Amino acid sequence: MYLREMATIALSPLRIAFDHLGLRKPYETSIRFAHEFGLDHLSNYMLYNFHDSPPDLYERMMLNIELNEELGIRIWSFPMRYQPTDRPDRTFVGEKWSRYELRSLQLILQATGGVVSGEPDFFRHAFGSSVEEFRDLLLRPHHYIFNRDWFEIGPGRAEFEAFMKEFRSFSEPQRFELRELLSSVSPRHFHTLPNETTDHQLRSVLGYYEPPPRDIEREMWDSPIKRSVGVGLGPEEIVEDAGLLEAV
């Protein structure tokens, strides 16, 4: 078997891909075979924004966490955003994603250098403990994502909790309309969005999405309230381009 032969060379990490959830069975089988022959350090590229959806990506990332815990191995995931090669720009949005959700994921990944840590606690803090939490996270105001500790455990906590109380009461049609509205304009025009809906609940929650004033934003950036996000990878293990700085 080729994995037995590969295990005889200095190969660390073993680089693999997991591009959609339909590949789960052969992917998981391959991971278990690799572990059987001592290949326990793996770097996993994950395509997203193609035919997948946010829940599809989350379940692939979570599978790696579960395999790490079960087998005692070390799989690092690197989500890579799909871009068609025949387009002159890099602003493609897959049919099951939205412009706003793509930017939200980029903000989450910026905090980790494009890496999805194999540590369960780190993963659940960064990406949520369930598909539902991940979906909610992708629809949060972007300054709540970029300054998570400021809003979750710091001075912005009261505002964050007020937002979440309103947001969690939304129906699926309301969530869909919110996603479409937020994807329709750039952040500097978010203040115009309440005029684009007749839903009073949406009008209320849209006010939370307006970017904060520069002085408040600077205070957030300079705040010492930050939890460690180090992922413990060497430079040879980090992907060169996770699409973190591309416009969406």
mmCIF file of C-alpha atoms in Angstrom:
data_model
loop_
_atom_site.group_PDB
_atom_site.id
_atom_site.type_symbol
_atom_site.label_atom_id
_atom_site.label_comp_id
_atom_site.label_asym_id
_atom_site.label_seq_id
_atom_site.Cartn_x
_atom_site.Cartn_y
_atom_site.Cartn_z
ATOM 1 C CA MET A 1 0.000 0.000 0.000
ATOM 2 C CA TYR A 2 1.310 3.434 -0.935
ATOM 3 C CA LEU A 3 0.731 4.903 2.559
ATOM 4 C CA ARG A 4 3.026 2.239 4.038
ATOM 5 C CA GLU A 5 5.756 3.337 1.612
ATOM 6 C CA MET A 6 5.128 7.037 2.264
ATOM 7 C CA ALA A 7 5.524 6.443 5.999
ATOM 8 C CA THR A 8 9.148 5.384 5.406
ATOM 9 C CA ILE A 9 10.216 8.866 4.260
ATOM 10 C CA ALA A 10 10.616 12.122 6.193
ATOM 11 C CA LEU A 11 7.153 13.466 5.431
ATOM 12 C CA SER A 12 5.732 15.958 7.915
ATOM 13 C CA PRO A 13 3.081 17.083 7.539
ATOM 14 C CA LEU A 14 1.233 14.847 5.099
ATOM 15 C CA ARG A 15 -0.744 17.282 2.894
ATOM 16 C CA ILE A 16 -4.280 16.215 1.994
ATOM 17 C CA ALA A 17 -7.502 17.791 0.687
ATOM 18 C CA PHE A 18 -11.177 17.548 1.689
ATOM 19 C CA ASP A 19 -13.161 19.644 -0.776
ATOM 20 C CA HIS A 20 -16.779 18.769 0.024
ATOM 21 C CA LEU A 21 -18.753 16.632 2.447
ATOM 22 C CA GLY A 22 -19.590 14.065 -0.241
ATOM 23 C CA LEU A 23 -15.982 12.863 0.105
ATOM 24 C CA ARG A 24 -16.381 12.128 3.805
ATOM 25 C CA LYS A 25 -16.206 8.322 3.582
ATOM 26 C CA PRO A 26 -13.024 8.024 1.452
ATOM 27 C CA TYR A 27 -11.456 10.950 3.338
ATOM 28 C CA GLU A 28 -12.047 9.395 6.742
ATOM 29 C CA THR A 29 -10.862 6.002 5.520
ATOM 30 C CA SER A 30 -7.641 7.581 4.224
ATOM 31 C CA ILE A 31 -7.013 9.354 7.552
ATOM 32 C CA ARG A 32 -7.434 6.093 9.435
ATOM 33 C CA PHE A 33 -5.055 4.276 7.058
ATOM 34 C CA ALA A 34 -2.497 7.093 7.436
ATOM 35 C CA HIS A 35 -2.724 6.790 11.230
ATOM 36 C CA GLU A 36 -2.303 3.022 11.000
ATOM 37 C CA PHE A 37 1.069 3.527 9.297
ATOM 38 C CA GLY A 38 2.249 6.295 11.633
ATOM 39 C CA LEU A 39 1.380 9.365 9.531
ATOM 40 C CA ASP A 40 -0.194 11.386 12.326
ATOM 41 C CA HIS A 41 0.718 14.948 11.374
ATOM 42 C CA LEU A 42 -1.533 16.189 8.551
ATOM 43 C CA SER A 43 -2.166 19.492 6.786
ATOM 44 C CA ASN A 44 -5.686 19.560 5.303
ATOM 45 C CA TYR A 45 -6.719 21.956 2.522
ATOM 46 C CA MET A 46 -10.464 22.616 2.434
ATOM 47 C CA LEU A 47 -12.092 24.225 -0.578
ATOM 48 C CA TYR A 48 -15.107 26.401 0.181
ATOM 49 C CA ASN A 49 -17.332 28.808 -1.771
ATOM 50 C CA PHE A 50 -17.695 26.243 -4.574
ATOM 51 C CA HIS A 51 -20.607 23.751 -4.460
ATOM 52 C CA ASP A 52 -20.502 23.570 -0.664
ATOM 53 C CA SER A 53 -22.371 25.604 1.964
ATOM 54 C CA PRO A 54 -21.343 27.029 5.371
ATOM 55 C CA PRO A 55 -22.739 23.944 7.196
ATOM 56 C CA ASP A 56 -20.774 21.707 4.785
ATOM 57 C CA LEU A 57 -17.524 23.507 5.645
ATOM 58 C CA TYR A 58 -18.246 23.395 9.375
ATOM 59 C CA GLU A 59 -18.933 19.665 9.344
ATOM 60 C CA ARG A 60 -15.664 19.001 7.512
ATOM 61 C CA MET A 61 -13.721 21.060 10.046
ATOM 62 C CA MET A 62 -15.515 19.354 12.930
ATOM 63 C CA LEU A 63 -14.742 15.903 11.510
ATOM 64 C CA ASN A 64 -11.044 16.720 11.785
ATOM 65 C CA ILE A 65 -11.521 17.728 15.425
ATOM 66 C CA GLU A 66 -13.310 14.444 16.121
ATOM 67 C CA LEU A 67 -10.594 12.422 14.386
ATOM 68 C CA ASN A 68 -7.910 14.270 16.345
ATOM 69 C CA GLU A 69 -9.639 13.405 19.601
ATOM 70 C CA GLU A 70 -10.370 9.784 18.701
ATOM 71 C CA LEU A 71 -7.020 8.840 17.141
ATOM 72 C CA GLY A 72 -4.659 11.148 19.018
ATOM 73 C CA ILE A 73 -3.401 12.670 15.755
ATOM 74 C CA ARG A 74 -2.825 16.261 14.618
ATOM 75 C CA ILE A 75 -4.799 17.535 11.634
ATOM 76 C CA TRP A 76 -4.602 21.229 10.815
ATOM 77 C CA SER A 77 -7.287 22.555 8.446
ATOM 78 C CA PHE A 78 -6.689 25.333 5.915
ATOM 79 C CA PRO A 79 -9.924 26.638 4.339
ATOM 80 C CA MET A 80 -9.185 27.915 0.826
ATOM 81 C CA ARG A 81 -11.751 30.103 -0.945
ATOM 82 C CA TYR A 82 -12.662 29.012 -4.460
ATOM 83 C CA GLN A 83 -12.196 31.531 -7.266
ATOM 84 C CA PRO A 84 -12.933 30.718 -10.946
ATOM 85 C CA THR A 85 -9.852 30.947 -13.141
ATOM 86 C CA ASP A 86 -11.748 32.598 -16.010
ATOM 87 C CA ARG A 87 -12.752 35.741 -14.115
ATOM 88 C CA PRO A 88 -10.753 38.997 -14.179
ATOM 89 C CA ASP A 89 -11.478 39.619 -10.477
ATOM 90 C CA ARG A 90 -11.563 37.549 -7.299
ATOM 91 C CA THR A 91 -15.018 38.458 -6.023
ATOM 92 C CA PHE A 92 -16.892 35.266 -6.910
ATOM 93 C CA VAL A 93 -19.627 34.242 -4.446
ATOM 94 C CA GLY A 94 -20.797 30.619 -4.510
ATOM 95 C CA GLU A 95 -24.517 29.894 -4.819
ATOM 96 C CA LYS A 96 -24.774 28.667 -1.209
ATOM 97 C CA TRP A 97 -22.696 31.461 0.310
ATOM 98 C CA SER A 98 -23.186 35.216 0.546
ATOM 99 C CA ARG A 99 -20.797 38.116 0.228
ATOM 100 C CA TYR A 100 -21.284 38.964 3.902
ATOM 101 C CA GLU A 101 -20.651 35.410 5.132
ATOM 102 C CA LEU A 102 -17.453 35.131 3.103
ATOM 103 C CA ARG A 103 -16.089 38.298 4.669
ATOM 104 C CA SER A 104 -17.108 37.043 8.132
ATOM 105 C CA LEU A 105 -15.142 33.825 7.588
ATOM 106 C CA GLN A 106 -12.132 35.821 6.410
ATOM 107 C CA LEU A 107 -12.233 37.841 9.630
ATOM 108 C CA ILE A 108 -12.321 34.664 11.725
ATOM 109 C CA LEU A 109 -9.394 33.216 9.776
ATOM 110 C CA GLN A 110 -7.362 36.422 10.031
ATOM 111 C CA ALA A 111 -7.192 35.850 13.786
ATOM 112 C CA THR A 112 -5.633 32.423 13.212
ATOM 113 C CA GLY A 113 -3.397 33.106 10.203
ATOM 114 C CA GLY A 114 -5.712 31.050 8.007
ATOM 115 C CA VAL A 115 -5.391 27.978 10.239
ATOM 116 C CA VAL A 116 -8.171 25.954 11.848
ATOM 117 C CA SER A 117 -6.523 24.609 14.969
ATOM 118 C CA GLY A 118 -6.863 20.947 15.797
ATOM 119 C CA GLU A 119 -7.430 21.794 19.462
ATOM 120 C CA PRO A 120 -11.124 21.215 20.323
ATOM 121 C CA ASP A 121 -11.482 24.136 22.756
ATOM 122 C CA PHE A 122 -9.788 26.553 20.370
ATOM 123 C CA PHE A 123 -11.944 25.390 17.474
ATOM 124 C CA ARG A 124 -15.215 25.681 19.371
ATOM 125 C CA HIS A 125 -14.347 29.178 20.542
ATOM 126 C CA ALA A 126 -13.353 30.345 17.066
ATOM 127 C CA PHE A 127 -16.013 28.597 14.957
ATOM 128 C CA GLY A 128 -18.787 27.619 17.372
ATOM 129 C CA SER A 129 -19.809 24.366 19.021
ATOM 130 C CA SER A 130 -22.398 23.460 16.391
ATOM 131 C CA VAL A 131 -23.484 24.205 12.831
ATOM 132 C CA GLU A 132 -26.123 26.559 14.229
ATOM 133 C CA GLU A 133 -23.535 28.541 16.215
ATOM 134 C CA PHE A 134 -21.289 28.769 13.151
ATOM 135 C CA ARG A 135 -24.166 30.079 11.014
ATOM 136 C CA ASP A 136 -24.974 32.666 13.704
ATOM 137 C CA LEU A 137 -21.331 33.714 13.895
ATOM 138 C CA LEU A 138 -21.164 34.353 10.139
ATOM 139 C CA LEU A 139 -24.078 36.798 10.435
ATOM 140 C CA ARG A 140 -22.752 38.813 13.363
ATOM 141 C CA PRO A 141 -21.712 42.441 12.869
ATOM 142 C CA HIS A 142 -18.153 42.345 11.597
ATOM 143 C CA HIS A 143 -16.753 44.511 14.372
ATOM 144 C CA TYR A 144 -18.175 41.949 16.829
ATOM 145 C CA ILE A 145 -16.152 39.236 15.054
ATOM 146 C CA PHE A 146 -12.951 41.273 14.705
ATOM 147 C CA ASN A 147 -13.103 42.385 18.361
ATOM 148 C CA ARG A 148 -14.729 39.304 19.858
ATOM 149 C CA ASP A 149 -13.326 39.525 23.367
ATOM 150 C CA TRP A 150 -14.224 43.226 23.632
ATOM 151 C CA PHE A 151 -17.858 42.310 23.009
ATOM 152 C CA GLU A 152 -18.071 38.872 24.610
ATOM 153 C CA ILE A 153 -16.185 39.466 27.873
ATOM 154 C CA GLY A 154 -15.229 43.162 27.822
ATOM 155 C CA PRO A 155 -16.801 46.638 27.788
ATOM 156 C CA GLY A 156 -19.034 45.832 24.814
ATOM 157 C CA ARG A 157 -20.707 42.853 26.464
ATOM 158 C CA ALA A 158 -24.036 44.585 27.231
ATOM 159 C CA GLU A 159 -24.377 45.706 23.607
ATOM 160 C CA PHE A 160 -23.469 42.233 22.349
ATOM 161 C CA GLU A 161 -26.030 40.539 24.583
ATOM 162 C CA ALA A 162 -28.741 42.989 23.489
ATOM 163 C CA PHE A 163 -27.938 42.222 19.853
ATOM 164 C CA MET A 164 -27.965 38.457 20.389
ATOM 165 C CA LYS A 165 -31.334 38.606 22.186
ATOM 166 C CA GLU A 166 -32.890 40.236 19.115
ATOM 167 C CA PHE A 167 -30.979 38.165 16.579
ATOM 168 C CA ARG A 168 -31.887 34.797 18.124
ATOM 169 C CA SER A 169 -35.587 35.583 17.783
ATOM 170 C CA PHE A 170 -35.333 35.782 13.977
ATOM 171 C CA SER A 171 -37.104 33.284 11.744
ATOM 172 C CA GLU A 172 -35.313 31.691 8.791
ATOM 173 C CA PRO A 173 -36.948 34.127 6.300
ATOM 174 C CA GLN A 174 -35.747 37.041 8.438
ATOM 175 C CA ARG A 175 -32.220 35.633 8.578
ATOM 176 C CA PHE A 176 -32.250 35.235 4.809
ATOM 177 C CA GLU A 177 -33.390 38.835 4.285
ATOM 178 C CA LEU A 178 -30.754 40.085 6.726
ATOM 179 C CA ARG A 179 -28.048 38.151 4.867
ATOM 180 C CA GLU A 180 -29.183 39.554 1.512
ATOM 181 C CA LEU A 181 -29.359 43.120 2.793
ATOM 182 C CA LEU A 182 -25.883 42.963 4.354
ATOM 183 C CA SER A 183 -24.474 41.525 1.124
ATOM 184 C CA SER A 184 -26.045 44.203 -1.074
ATOM 185 C CA VAL A 185 -23.868 47.178 -0.063
ATOM 186 C CA SER A 186 -20.435 47.945 1.373
ATOM 187 C CA PRO A 187 -20.192 48.510 5.152
ATOM 188 C CA ARG A 188 -20.007 52.289 4.765
ATOM 189 C CA HIS A 189 -23.569 52.155 3.424
ATOM 190 C CA PHE A 190 -25.037 49.934 6.146
ATOM 191 C CA HIS A 191 -26.772 52.979 7.605
ATOM 192 C CA THR A 192 -29.071 53.009 4.551
ATOM 193 C CA LEU A 193 -30.305 49.442 4.993
ATOM 194 C CA PRO A 194 -33.201 50.104 7.432
ATOM 195 C CA ASN A 195 -34.863 51.961 4.563
ATOM 196 C CA GLU A 196 -34.704 48.810 2.415
ATOM 197 C CA THR A 197 -36.977 46.633 4.568
ATOM 198 C CA THR A 198 -40.492 46.834 5.987
ATOM 199 C CA ASP A 199 -39.686 44.369 8.787
ATOM 200 C CA HIS A 200 -39.536 46.292 12.089
ATOM 201 C CA GLN A 201 -37.358 43.670 13.784
ATOM 202 C CA LEU A 202 -34.833 43.850 10.952
ATOM 203 C CA ARG A 203 -34.822 47.617 11.064
ATOM 204 C CA SER A 204 -34.012 47.461 14.759
ATOM 205 C CA VAL A 205 -31.158 44.963 14.505
ATOM 206 C CA LEU A 206 -29.550 46.597 11.445
ATOM 207 C CA GLY A 207 -28.410 49.478 13.613
ATOM 208 C CA TYR A 208 -25.892 47.157 15.295
ATOM 209 C CA TYR A 209 -24.126 46.573 11.965
ATOM 210 C CA GLU A 210 -22.988 50.129 11.354
ATOM 211 C CA PRO A 211 -19.194 50.342 11.788
ATOM 212 C CA PRO A 212 -18.193 52.039 15.080
ATOM 213 C CA PRO A 213 -16.601 55.518 15.100
ATOM 214 C CA ARG A 214 -12.857 55.539 14.503
ATOM 215 C CA ASP A 215 -11.986 56.497 18.082
ATOM 216 C CA ILE A 216 -14.030 53.631 19.530
ATOM 217 C CA GLU A 217 -12.575 51.251 16.961
ATOM 218 C CA ARG A 218 -9.052 52.295 17.939
ATOM 219 C CA GLU A 219 -9.895 51.717 21.599
ATOM 220 C CA MET A 220 -11.033 48.188 20.754
ATOM 221 C CA TRP A 221 -7.864 47.443 18.787
ATOM 222 C CA ASP A 222 -5.642 48.716 21.585
ATOM 223 C CA SER A 223 -7.542 46.858 24.304
ATOM 224 C CA PRO A 224 -5.524 44.359 26.400
ATOM 225 C CA ILE A 225 -8.653 42.172 26.565
ATOM 226 C CA LYS A 226 -7.504 39.512 24.115
ATOM 227 C CA ARG A 227 -7.291 35.770 24.460
ATOM 228 C CA SER A 228 -4.386 33.927 22.876
ATOM 229 C CA VAL A 229 -5.006 32.636 19.360
ATOM 230 C CA GLY A 230 -1.611 31.051 18.737
ATOM 231 C CA VAL A 231 -1.851 27.805 16.831
ATOM 232 C CA GLY A 232 1.661 26.420 17.247
ATOM 233 C CA LEU A 233 2.655 25.868 13.618
ATOM 234 C CA GLY A 234 6.056 26.472 12.099
ATOM 235 C CA PRO A 235 6.523 28.618 8.982
ATOM 236 C CA GLU A 236 6.922 25.540 6.779
ATOM 237 C CA GLU A 237 3.448 24.354 7.831
ATOM 238 C CA ILE A 238 1.492 27.569 7.213
ATOM 239 C CA VAL A 239 -0.205 27.951 3.842
ATOM 240 C CA GLU A 240 1.145 30.844 1.834
ATOM 241 C CA ASP A 241 -2.220 32.141 0.636
ATOM 242 C CA ALA A 242 -5.483 31.429 2.394
ATOM 243 C CA GLY A 243 -7.233 34.251 0.552
ATOM 244 C CA LEU A 244 -7.348 36.376 3.666
ATOM 245 C CA LEU A 245 -6.788 39.734 2.037
ATOM 246 C CA GLU A 246 -8.960 39.308 -1.024
ATOM 247 C CA ALA A 247 -11.955 41.571 -1.502
ATOM 248 C CA VAL A 248 -15.408 40.047 -1.307
#
